[in-house]
PDB file of C-alpha atoms in Angstrom:
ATOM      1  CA  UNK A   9     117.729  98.134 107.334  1.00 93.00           C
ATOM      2  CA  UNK A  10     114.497  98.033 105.910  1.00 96.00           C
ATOM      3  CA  UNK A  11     113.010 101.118 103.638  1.00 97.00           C
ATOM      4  CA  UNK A  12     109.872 101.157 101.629  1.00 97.00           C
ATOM      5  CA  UNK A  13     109.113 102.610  98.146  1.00 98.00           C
ATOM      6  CA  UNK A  14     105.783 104.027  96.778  1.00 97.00           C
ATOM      7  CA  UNK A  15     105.580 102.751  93.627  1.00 96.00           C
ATOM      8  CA  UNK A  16     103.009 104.024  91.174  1.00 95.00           C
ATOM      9  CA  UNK A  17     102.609 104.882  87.506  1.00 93.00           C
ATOM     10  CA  UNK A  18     103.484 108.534  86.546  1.00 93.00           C
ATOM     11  CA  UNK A  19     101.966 111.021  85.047  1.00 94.00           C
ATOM     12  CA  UNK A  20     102.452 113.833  82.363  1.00 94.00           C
ATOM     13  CA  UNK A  21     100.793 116.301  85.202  1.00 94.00           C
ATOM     14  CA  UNK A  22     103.490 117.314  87.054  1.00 93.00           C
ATOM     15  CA  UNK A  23     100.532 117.593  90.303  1.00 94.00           C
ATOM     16  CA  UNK A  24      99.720 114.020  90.074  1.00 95.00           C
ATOM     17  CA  UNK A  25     103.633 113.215  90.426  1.00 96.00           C
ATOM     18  CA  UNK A  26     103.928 115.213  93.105  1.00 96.00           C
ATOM     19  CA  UNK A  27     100.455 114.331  94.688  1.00 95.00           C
ATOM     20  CA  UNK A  28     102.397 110.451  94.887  1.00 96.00           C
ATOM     21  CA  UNK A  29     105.813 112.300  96.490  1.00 96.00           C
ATOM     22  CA  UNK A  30     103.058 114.454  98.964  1.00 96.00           C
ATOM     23  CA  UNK A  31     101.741 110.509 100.491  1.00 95.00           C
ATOM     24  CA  UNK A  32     105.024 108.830 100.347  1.00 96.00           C
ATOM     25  CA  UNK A  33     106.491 112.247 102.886  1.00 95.00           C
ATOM     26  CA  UNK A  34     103.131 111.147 105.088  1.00 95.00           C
ATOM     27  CA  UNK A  35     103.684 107.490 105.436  1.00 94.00           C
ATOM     28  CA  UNK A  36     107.607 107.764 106.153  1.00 94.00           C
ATOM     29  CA  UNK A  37     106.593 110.645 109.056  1.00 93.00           C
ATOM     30  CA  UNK A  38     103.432 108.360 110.201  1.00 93.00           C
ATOM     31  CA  UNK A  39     105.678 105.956 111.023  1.00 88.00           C
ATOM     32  CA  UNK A  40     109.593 107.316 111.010  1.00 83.00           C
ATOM     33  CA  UNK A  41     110.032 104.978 108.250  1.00 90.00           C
ATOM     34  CA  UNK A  42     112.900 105.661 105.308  1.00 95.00           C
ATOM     35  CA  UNK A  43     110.492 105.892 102.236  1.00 97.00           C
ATOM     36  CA  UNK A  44     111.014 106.695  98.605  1.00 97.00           C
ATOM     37  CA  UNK A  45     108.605 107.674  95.288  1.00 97.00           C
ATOM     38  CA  UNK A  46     109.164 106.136  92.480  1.00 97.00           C
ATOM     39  CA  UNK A  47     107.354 105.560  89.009  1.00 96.00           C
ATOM     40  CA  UNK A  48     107.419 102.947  85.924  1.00 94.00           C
ATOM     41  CA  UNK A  49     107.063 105.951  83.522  1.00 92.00           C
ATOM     42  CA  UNK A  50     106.978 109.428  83.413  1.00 91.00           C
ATOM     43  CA  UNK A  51     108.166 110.637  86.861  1.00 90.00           C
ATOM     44  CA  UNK A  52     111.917 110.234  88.681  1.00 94.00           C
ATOM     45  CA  UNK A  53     113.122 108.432  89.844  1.00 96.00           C
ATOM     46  CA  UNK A  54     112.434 104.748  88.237  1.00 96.00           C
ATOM     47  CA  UNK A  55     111.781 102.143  90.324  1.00 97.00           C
ATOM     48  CA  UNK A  56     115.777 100.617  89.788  1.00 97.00           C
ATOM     49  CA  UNK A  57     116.547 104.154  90.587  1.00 97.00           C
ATOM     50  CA  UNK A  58     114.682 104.640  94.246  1.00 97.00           C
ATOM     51  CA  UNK A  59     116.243 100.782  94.640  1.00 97.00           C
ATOM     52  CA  UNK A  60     119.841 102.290  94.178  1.00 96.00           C
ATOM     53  CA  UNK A  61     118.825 105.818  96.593  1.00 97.00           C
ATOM     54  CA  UNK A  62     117.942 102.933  99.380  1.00 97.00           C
ATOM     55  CA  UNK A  63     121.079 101.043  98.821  1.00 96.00           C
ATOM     56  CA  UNK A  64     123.311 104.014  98.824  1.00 96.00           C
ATOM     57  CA  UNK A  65     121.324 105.001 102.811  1.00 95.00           C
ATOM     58  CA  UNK A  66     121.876 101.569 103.937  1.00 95.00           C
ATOM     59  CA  UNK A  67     118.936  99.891 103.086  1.00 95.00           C
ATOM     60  CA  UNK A  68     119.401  95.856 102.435  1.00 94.00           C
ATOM     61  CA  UNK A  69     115.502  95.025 102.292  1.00 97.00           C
ATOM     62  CA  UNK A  70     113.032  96.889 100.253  1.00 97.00           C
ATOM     63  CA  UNK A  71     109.150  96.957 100.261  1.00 97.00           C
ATOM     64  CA  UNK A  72     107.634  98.159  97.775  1.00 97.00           C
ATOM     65  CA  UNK A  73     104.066  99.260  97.529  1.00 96.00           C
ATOM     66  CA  UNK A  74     101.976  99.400  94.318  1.00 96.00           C
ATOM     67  CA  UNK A  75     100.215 102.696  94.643  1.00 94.00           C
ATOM     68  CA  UNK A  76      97.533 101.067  91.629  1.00 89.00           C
ATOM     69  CA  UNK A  77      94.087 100.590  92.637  1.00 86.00           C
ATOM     70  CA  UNK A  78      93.747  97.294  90.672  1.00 77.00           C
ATOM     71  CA  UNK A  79      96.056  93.900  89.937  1.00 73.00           C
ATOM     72  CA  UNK A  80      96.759  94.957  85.979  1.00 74.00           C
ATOM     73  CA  UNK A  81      99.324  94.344  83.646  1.00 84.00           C
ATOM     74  CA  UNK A  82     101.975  96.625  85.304  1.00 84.00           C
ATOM     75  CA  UNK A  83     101.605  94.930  88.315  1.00 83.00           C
ATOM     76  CA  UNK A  84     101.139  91.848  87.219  1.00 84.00           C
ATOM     77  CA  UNK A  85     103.918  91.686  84.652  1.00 83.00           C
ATOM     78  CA  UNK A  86     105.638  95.015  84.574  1.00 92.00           C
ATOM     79  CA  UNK A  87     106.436  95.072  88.104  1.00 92.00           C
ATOM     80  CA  UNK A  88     108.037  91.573  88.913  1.00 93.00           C
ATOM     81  CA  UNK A  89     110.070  92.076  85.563  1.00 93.00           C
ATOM     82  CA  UNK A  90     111.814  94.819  87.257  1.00 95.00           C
ATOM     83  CA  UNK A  91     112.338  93.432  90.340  1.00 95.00           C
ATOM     84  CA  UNK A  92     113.924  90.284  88.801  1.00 94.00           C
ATOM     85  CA  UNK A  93     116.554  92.935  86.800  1.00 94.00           C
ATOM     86  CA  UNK A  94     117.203  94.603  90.323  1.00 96.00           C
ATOM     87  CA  UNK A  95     117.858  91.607  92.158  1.00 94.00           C
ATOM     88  CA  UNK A  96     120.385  90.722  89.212  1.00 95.00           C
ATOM     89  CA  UNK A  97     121.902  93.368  89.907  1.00 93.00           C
ATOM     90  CA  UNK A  98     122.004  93.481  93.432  1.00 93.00           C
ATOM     91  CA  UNK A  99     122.199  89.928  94.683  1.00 90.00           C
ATOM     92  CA  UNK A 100     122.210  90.696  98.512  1.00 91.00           C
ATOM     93  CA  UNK A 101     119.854  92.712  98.635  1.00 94.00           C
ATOM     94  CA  UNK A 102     115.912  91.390  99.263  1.00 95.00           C
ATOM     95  CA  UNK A 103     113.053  92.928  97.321  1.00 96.00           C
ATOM     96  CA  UNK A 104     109.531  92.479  98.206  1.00 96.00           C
ATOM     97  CA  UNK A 105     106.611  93.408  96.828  1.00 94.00           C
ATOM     98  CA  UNK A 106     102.946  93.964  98.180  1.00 93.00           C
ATOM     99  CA  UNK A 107      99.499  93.572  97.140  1.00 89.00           C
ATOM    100  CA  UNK A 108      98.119  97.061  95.896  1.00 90.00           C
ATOM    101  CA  UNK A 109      95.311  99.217  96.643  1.00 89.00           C
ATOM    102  CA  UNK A 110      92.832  96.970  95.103  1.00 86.00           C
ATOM    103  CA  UNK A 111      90.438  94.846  98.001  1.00 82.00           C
ATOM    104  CA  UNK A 112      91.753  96.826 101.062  1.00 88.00           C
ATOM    105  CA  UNK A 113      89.215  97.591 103.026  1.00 87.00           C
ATOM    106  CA  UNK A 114      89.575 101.418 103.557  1.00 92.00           C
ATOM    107  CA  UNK A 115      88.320 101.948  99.995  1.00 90.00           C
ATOM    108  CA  UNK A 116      85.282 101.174 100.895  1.00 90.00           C
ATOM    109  CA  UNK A 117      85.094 104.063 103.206  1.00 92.00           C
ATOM    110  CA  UNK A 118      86.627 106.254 100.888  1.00 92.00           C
ATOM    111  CA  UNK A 119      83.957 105.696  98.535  1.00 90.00           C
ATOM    112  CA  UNK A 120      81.294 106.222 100.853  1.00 93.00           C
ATOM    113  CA  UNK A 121      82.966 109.770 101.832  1.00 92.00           C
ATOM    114  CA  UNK A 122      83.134 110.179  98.212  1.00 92.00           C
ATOM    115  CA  UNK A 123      79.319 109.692  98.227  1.00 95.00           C
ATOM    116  CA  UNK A 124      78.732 111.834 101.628  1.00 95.00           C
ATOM    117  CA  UNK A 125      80.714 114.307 100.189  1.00 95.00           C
ATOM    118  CA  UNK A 126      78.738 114.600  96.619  1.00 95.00           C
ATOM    119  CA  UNK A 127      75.176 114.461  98.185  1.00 94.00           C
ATOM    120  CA  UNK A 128      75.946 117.345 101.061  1.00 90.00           C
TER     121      UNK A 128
END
C-alpha cells in the first residue's frame, strides 16, 4: 500500500503546526489517500515517527512531500539523511521523496492572488 507524508519544518506556533496537519487532512480527502504530518523539528510526530504510523496501517511505500518552498539545506541534506536511517531500519519498505514547493507552477498564481488581493 502506498501512503504519503507531508513533511515540513515545525514551528514554535502551535497554528503553523496545525496549519501543516489542516492541508495534509485536505490532500488525503481530495484524493482518499492515507496521509500523515510530520516535521524535522518542533512538531510530532518526526518524520521516522509518521514512517513507523504508516508501517503499523499497512503501508510498504512511502511518499513523502517537502512542504518547503525552496531546495535548502534540510532538503538537501537533512532530509535524505533521514531517509537513509529509516530505510536501515526498515529494509522492505521503499521511501521516496519528491521535489518541493519550489518551481511548481501554481505559485505563480498564488502570488498573483497575493497581488490581486493587496491592491483590491
Amino acid at each position: 500500500m502506498t501512503a504519503f507524508i507531508v513533511f515540513a519544518h515545525g514551528s514554535r506556533l502551535e497554528a503553523a503546526n496545525e496549519a501543516v496537519r489542516a492541508i495534509s487532512g485536505k490532500f488525503a480527502a481530495a484524493g482518499d489517500h492515507i496521509v500523515e504530518t510530520a516535521y524535522l523539528e518542533l512538531g510530532k510526530p518526526d518524520l521516522p515517527g509518521a514512517v513507523e504510523n504508516l508501517i503499523v496501517r499497512g503501508a510498504d511505500r512511502i511518499i513523502v512531500i517537502p512542504y518547503f518552498l525552496t531546495l535548502g539545506r534540510h532538503v538537501e541534506h537533512d532530509l535524505p539523511g533521514i531517509v537513509e536511517s529509516i530505510l536501515r531500519h526498515h529494509p522492505g519498505i521503499n521511501v521516496e521523496v519528491t521535489a518541493p514547493l519550489d518551481g511548481h507552477a501554481a505559485l505563480l498564481d498564488i502570488l498573483l492572488d497575493r497581488a490581486r488581493g493587496a491592491l483590491a
